[in-house]
Amino acid sequence: MDPMPTASARLKRDTQELHNLLERQPFMRSLLRGQVPRSGYHAYLESLSILHGVLETLCSRSTDEAVEAVWREEMRKLPWLLEDTAVLQDETLRVATAPIAASLQCVQSVRKDSLVQPSRLIGMLYVLEGATHGGRLLAGPVARSLDLPKGRGTRYLENYGAGQPAAWKAFVERLDETVQDEELYREVLRGAEWIYQGISAIAASLEENGAKARVHATSFNPEAGSHAVPQDEAEIRAVAEAAEACLAKFPYVRIRYGDRGVRYTHSDGAWLVTLTCLPQRLVLKQVDWLAGLLGALGMPRVILEDHLRETERALNRACPGNRDQHGVLSAAADHLARRRDEALCPFDQARVREELQSSLPADVSVPDRLTDLWISMIADEILDVNGALDKTLLWMENESPWSPAVAEACRRSFERILVPAGREGEAP
Amino acid sequence: MIRWCSYCNSFLGQIEPYEDYRISHGLCESCLQSFSAGTIAINREVVAFYEGLFEDALQAEPIGVDAVLHQAAELQLPRGDLLLGVLHPLLCRIGAEYQAGRLSIEQEHLFSSAVNGVLQFFSDDSNGMPSPVVLFPARHNEHTIGMKFVHHVLRDRSHLRSVVIPTPTDADELLAVLGGYRPKLLGISVALPQQVSYVREVADWLAAVECELRPRIVVGGPAVPDLVGGDDRFLPEGVEICDPHDVDSFLNRVAQLV
């Protein structure tokens, strides 16, 4: 009796038709022949960045046993895609609109599937990991036709390089070992089919490439979805300057959220620039909304406050003629600062500062700007954010690179302030 | 808050505070007339249906389209009441939960997908036919569900044909829309005040159209309360707004305009 075919063999057979259809797409054929213009190749990579960005984040966070068994951090391809798009961007971030929309449409379902049928993510990984075979064949023609310097702009296509066969073999082994149940296989197949259809839709839309090109939020951050961003090149440069200045002052963002936090700082900054066309009252409402959202994720208001001020400074340098318009940003930053001081009076802020300093052993120093962050986080908790403070303490204790004494000092200072303010009995 | 008639299970609209998405009870006009004295019996079935769906969303439980339609039928909810009195406020409430960090973007997508499933069940193929009302989202507004609600309510309550289309991205696309549907009214949905810049673009594109063929613009969507709150005139001249909390006024105004 023939042995039962493996999941990878079945996936290859059951998706063959979709694979053939994708390869027959005019865009894909042009890519292989090295006949795609730079803008088309750029749009293709940006669209894939959205797909990879969302899928890879969902896989790395998944607690589904099957996904955990198959996913490995070294399978991430977003860093390669970002490396390539940075080469291709030249002076402008403009990308065709249709493929970005097709990609955003596709990731909506990916997000939903991650909750309802997380095993479908495995099928999606199968397709994208399988693309590493063909990618290496495309790298040469693309580099030649676009006259790209060696190794620049084709990192994604080159993928694992000489290690590709071994990486694929290891992936297939994990897949076959994990997907043995028929019901699980069916879900994995659904995921694979879905991603083939998604990439086909992206490839089809790339045929219209060049007709309508804009700067998208996903150009700043593939996971940002769709929101307003500036189209002016000087303003776009200001976004990057302001984000980097803010990140330099608050290393916490990089330490806790990694590259993803950096990318969100850039895309949020791009959104902040679009506020400058609004009346002040509307800016405050939008900023309060974002502050609440970020606060709940563990990014206290003081970071946004600084980001607003840096954005205004960078915009004033880039577009000095619009200074009056930019003023709404520092006014919004003042508003956030006032709210913090109302929630936690300067006297209590000083108490937190003192408590933090005095309770740390002599050989442990307070990490950069941690006192400001911590005061802001306590104020946020008093204002309207629930739970971020406790989660941050857990992160400090279990994941941060800081001494355990830092977490302990923060916990003590927060208990001193918050317990008398109405959380009596809650603190351990 | 979301008001429902305690006696006949009919949706009565929203009342302040609008940001509170729990159900409040009242009496509709006809029940009020037949009501004499005694205690108002709060009908808990609608509340249980509404809160049950919300709980499922919080727990990331998949919501079956069939189950929603079945429960709505058991409660004898008309389609418009299900859309405007249950699903729409739940979408807003889930958005608020996301903002507070109590629910993920994936959970939000899961619930929206269930609502889209319900809407697909109700779908009709009116694309391509002349339509006095054309609805579309402003650039960067990804939320189209509210417009689909409006589409159904216009048909059920005002017997008006409407169509929901993707965002026209330039004057040529808009002219093609005008040629295809011959609308008397363009309804543009704005989720954030920044998206009003798109409304200005549309108003500019329309300026080139002959007066008698030029449709009116009505702006709706979650950003509308913000647009009317201050002294600043934020919308282009001639553009009207529709308060998302007052559907009846909107329906009356649309009927006048078309």
mmCIF file of N, CA and C in Angstrom, chain A residues 100-151:
data_model
loop_
_atom_site.group_PDB
_atom_site.id
_atom_site.type_symbol
_atom_site.label_atom_id
_atom_site.label_comp_id
_atom_site.label_asym_id
_atom_site.label_seq_id
_atom_site.Cartn_x
_atom_site.Cartn_y
_atom_site.Cartn_z
ATOM 1 N N ILE A 100 -1.451 48.343 -3.626
ATOM 2 C CA ILE A 100 -1.474 48.552 -2.168
ATOM 3 C C ILE A 100 -2.878 48.232 -1.643
ATOM 4 N N ALA A 101 -3.892 48.692 -2.375
ATOM 5 C CA ALA A 101 -5.274 48.406 -1.960
ATOM 6 C C ALA A 101 -5.536 46.901 -1.996
ATOM 7 N N ALA A 102 -5.024 46.214 -3.021
ATOM 8 C CA ALA A 102 -5.239 44.757 -3.118
ATOM 9 C C ALA A 102 -4.566 44.042 -1.947
ATOM 10 N N SER A 103 -3.399 44.519 -1.567
ATOM 11 C CA SER A 103 -2.680 43.892 -0.470
ATOM 12 C C SER A 103 -3.388 44.135 0.870
ATOM 13 N N LEU A 104 -3.879 45.344 1.060
ATOM 14 C CA LEU A 104 -4.598 45.661 2.305
ATOM 15 C C LEU A 104 -5.865 44.816 2.415
ATOM 16 N N GLN A 105 -6.517 44.614 1.295
ATOM 17 C CA GLN A 105 -7.726 43.783 1.266
ATOM 18 C C GLN A 105 -7.379 42.355 1.691
ATOM 19 N N CYS A 106 -6.273 41.870 1.199
ATOM 20 C CA CYS A 106 -5.859 40.501 1.497
ATOM 21 C C CYS A 106 -5.537 40.336 2.996
ATOM 22 N N VAL A 107 -4.844 41.318 3.574
ATOM 23 C CA VAL A 107 -4.444 41.132 4.978
ATOM 24 C C VAL A 107 -5.615 41.250 5.955
ATOM 25 N N GLN A 108 -6.700 41.867 5.524
ATOM 26 C CA GLN A 108 -7.881 41.903 6.404
ATOM 27 C C GLN A 108 -8.328 40.489 6.726
ATOM 28 N N SER A 109 -8.347 39.635 5.704
ATOM 29 C CA SER A 109 -8.761 38.251 5.930
ATOM 30 C C SER A 109 -7.709 37.480 6.710
ATOM 31 N N VAL A 110 -6.456 37.812 6.475
ATOM 32 C CA VAL A 110 -5.386 37.137 7.214
ATOM 33 C C VAL A 110 -5.573 37.403 8.714
ATOM 34 N N ARG A 111 -5.872 38.647 9.044
ATOM 35 C CA ARG A 111 -6.074 39.011 10.453
ATOM 36 C C ARG A 111 -7.239 38.234 11.057
ATOM 37 N N LYS A 112 -8.324 38.185 10.307
ATOM 38 C CA LYS A 112 -9.517 37.483 10.802
ATOM 39 C C LYS A 112 -9.209 35.997 10.989
ATOM 40 N N ASP A 113 -8.549 35.410 9.999
ATOM 41 C CA ASP A 113 -8.222 33.986 10.083
ATOM 42 C C ASP A 113 -7.353 33.680 11.293
ATOM 43 N N SER A 114 -6.490 34.616 11.658
ATOM 44 C CA SER A 114 -5.581 34.345 12.762
ATOM 45 C C SER A 114 -6.341 34.086 14.055
ATOM 46 N N LEU A 115 -7.561 34.609 14.162
ATOM 47 C CA LEU A 115 -8.367 34.374 15.358
ATOM 48 C C LEU A 115 -9.227 33.132 15.222
ATOM 49 N N VAL A 116 -9.862 32.985 14.080
ATOM 50 C CA VAL A 116 -10.857 31.927 13.933
ATOM 51 C C VAL A 116 -10.205 30.601 13.559
ATOM 52 N N GLN A 117 -9.307 30.641 12.589
ATOM 53 C CA GLN A 117 -8.651 29.421 12.116
ATOM 54 C C GLN A 117 -7.156 29.693 11.988
ATOM 55 N N PRO A 118 -6.447 29.791 13.117
ATOM 56 C CA PRO A 118 -5.035 30.176 13.037
ATOM 57 C C PRO A 118 -4.202 29.224 12.184
ATOM 58 N N SER A 119 -4.662 27.955 12.065
ATOM 59 C CA SER A 119 -3.855 27.008 11.282
ATOM 60 C C SER A 119 -3.781 27.405 9.810
ATOM 61 N N ARG A 120 -4.693 28.251 9.356
ATOM 62 C CA ARG A 120 -4.602 28.725 7.968
ATOM 63 C C ARG A 120 -3.306 29.512 7.733
ATOM 64 N N LEU A 121 -2.791 30.111 8.822
ATOM 65 C CA LEU A 121 -1.537 30.865 8.684
ATOM 66 C C LEU A 121 -0.430 29.955 8.158
ATOM 67 N N ILE A 122 -0.500 28.671 8.498
ATOM 68 C CA ILE A 122 0.542 27.723 8.053
ATOM 69 C C ILE A 122 0.500 27.593 6.528
ATOM 70 N N GLY A 123 -0.699 27.522 5.973
ATOM 71 C CA GLY A 123 -0.828 27.438 4.514
ATOM 72 C C GLY A 123 -0.285 28.690 3.843
ATOM 73 N N MET A 124 -0.513 29.827 4.477
ATOM 74 C CA MET A 124 0.004 31.086 3.919
ATOM 75 C C MET A 124 1.538 31.069 3.936
ATOM 76 N N LEU A 125 2.079 30.576 5.060
ATOM 77 C CA LEU A 125 3.542 30.483 5.150
ATOM 78 C C LEU A 125 4.083 29.544 4.083
ATOM 79 N N TYR A 126 3.358 28.461 3.828
ATOM 80 C CA TYR A 126 3.808 27.489 2.814
ATOM 81 C C TYR A 126 3.989 28.188 1.461
ATOM 82 N N VAL A 127 3.023 29.012 1.099
ATOM 83 C CA VAL A 127 3.101 29.687 -0.205
ATOM 84 C C VAL A 127 4.263 30.681 -0.221
ATOM 85 N N LEU A 128 4.365 31.476 0.830
ATOM 86 C CA LEU A 128 5.395 32.525 0.834
ATOM 87 C C LEU A 128 6.796 31.933 0.991
ATOM 88 N N GLU A 129 6.886 30.844 1.743
ATOM 89 C CA GLU A 129 8.187 30.183 1.882
ATOM 90 C C GLU A 129 8.548 29.505 0.560
ATOM 91 N N GLY A 130 7.537 28.943 -0.097
ATOM 92 C CA GLY A 130 7.763 28.299 -1.393
ATOM 93 C C GLY A 130 8.242 29.290 -2.439
ATOM 94 N N ALA A 131 7.869 30.539 -2.277
ATOM 95 C CA ALA A 131 8.274 31.564 -3.249
ATOM 96 C C ALA A 131 9.780 31.801 -3.220
ATOM 97 N N THR A 132 10.450 31.285 -2.195
ATOM 98 C CA THR A 132 11.905 31.481 -2.144
ATOM 99 C C THR A 132 12.606 30.719 -3.269
ATOM 100 N N HIS A 133 11.949 29.617 -3.780
ATOM 101 C CA HIS A 133 12.539 28.884 -4.924
ATOM 102 C C HIS A 133 12.624 29.810 -6.131
ATOM 103 N N GLY A 134 11.449 30.323 -6.516
ATOM 104 C CA GLY A 134 11.362 31.137 -7.733
ATOM 105 C C GLY A 134 12.066 32.466 -7.579
ATOM 106 N N GLY A 135 12.087 32.981 -6.364
ATOM 107 C CA GLY A 135 12.697 34.291 -6.117
ATOM 108 C C GLY A 135 14.121 34.345 -6.613
ATOM 109 N N ARG A 136 14.853 33.259 -6.367
ATOM 110 C CA ARG A 136 16.271 33.247 -6.744
ATOM 111 C C ARG A 136 16.437 33.258 -8.261
ATOM 112 N N LEU A 137 15.443 32.714 -8.975
ATOM 113 C CA LEU A 137 15.518 32.742 -10.442
ATOM 114 C C LEU A 137 15.251 34.150 -10.973
ATOM 115 N N LEU A 138 14.430 34.904 -10.206
ATOM 116 C CA LEU A 138 14.047 36.241 -10.661
ATOM 117 C C LEU A 138 15.131 37.283 -10.389
ATOM 118 N N ALA A 139 15.931 37.015 -9.346
ATOM 119 C CA ALA A 139 16.871 38.050 -8.882
ATOM 120 C C ALA A 139 17.786 38.557 -9.999
ATOM 121 N N GLY A 140 18.335 37.641 -10.779
ATOM 122 C CA GLY A 140 19.266 38.028 -11.845
ATOM 123 C C GLY A 140 18.609 38.919 -12.890
ATOM 124 N N PRO A 141 17.519 38.427 -13.543
ATOM 125 C CA PRO A 141 16.863 39.262 -14.558
ATOM 126 C C PRO A 141 16.431 40.629 -14.030
ATOM 127 N N VAL A 142 15.922 40.669 -12.800
ATOM 128 C CA VAL A 142 15.466 41.952 -12.243
ATOM 129 C C VAL A 142 16.656 42.897 -12.059
ATOM 130 N N ALA A 143 17.722 42.388 -11.476
ATOM 131 C CA ALA A 143 18.898 43.240 -11.211
ATOM 132 C C ALA A 143 19.463 43.785 -12.522
ATOM 133 N N ARG A 144 19.534 42.907 -13.534
ATOM 134 C CA ARG A 144 20.100 43.341 -14.824
ATOM 135 C C ARG A 144 19.215 44.401 -15.477
ATOM 136 N N SER A 145 17.919 44.125 -15.509
ATOM 137 C CA SER A 145 17.038 45.039 -16.246
ATOM 138 C C SER A 145 16.921 46.396 -15.553
ATOM 139 N N LEU A 146 17.002 46.405 -14.223
ATOM 140 C CA LEU A 146 16.864 47.686 -13.509
ATOM 141 C C LEU A 146 18.227 48.298 -13.195
ATOM 142 N N ASP A 147 19.262 47.624 -13.636
ATOM 143 C CA ASP A 147 20.617 48.110 -13.432
ATOM 144 C C ASP A 147 20.902 48.353 -11.945
ATOM 145 N N LEU A 148 20.523 47.388 -11.146
ATOM 146 C CA LEU A 148 20.724 47.526 -9.697
ATOM 147 C C LEU A 148 22.146 47.079 -9.341
ATOM 148 N N PRO A 149 22.819 47.807 -8.447
ATOM 149 C CA PRO A 149 24.151 47.374 -8.023
ATOM 150 C C PRO A 149 24.056 45.994 -7.357
ATOM 151 N N LYS A 150 25.096 45.237 -7.445
ATOM 152 C CA LYS A 150 25.058 43.864 -6.937
ATOM 153 C C LYS A 150 24.608 43.816 -5.466
ATOM 154 N N GLY A 151 23.664 42.960 -5.214
ATOM 155 C CA GLY A 151 23.198 42.751 -3.842
ATOM 156 C C GLY A 151 22.318 43.860 -3.297
#
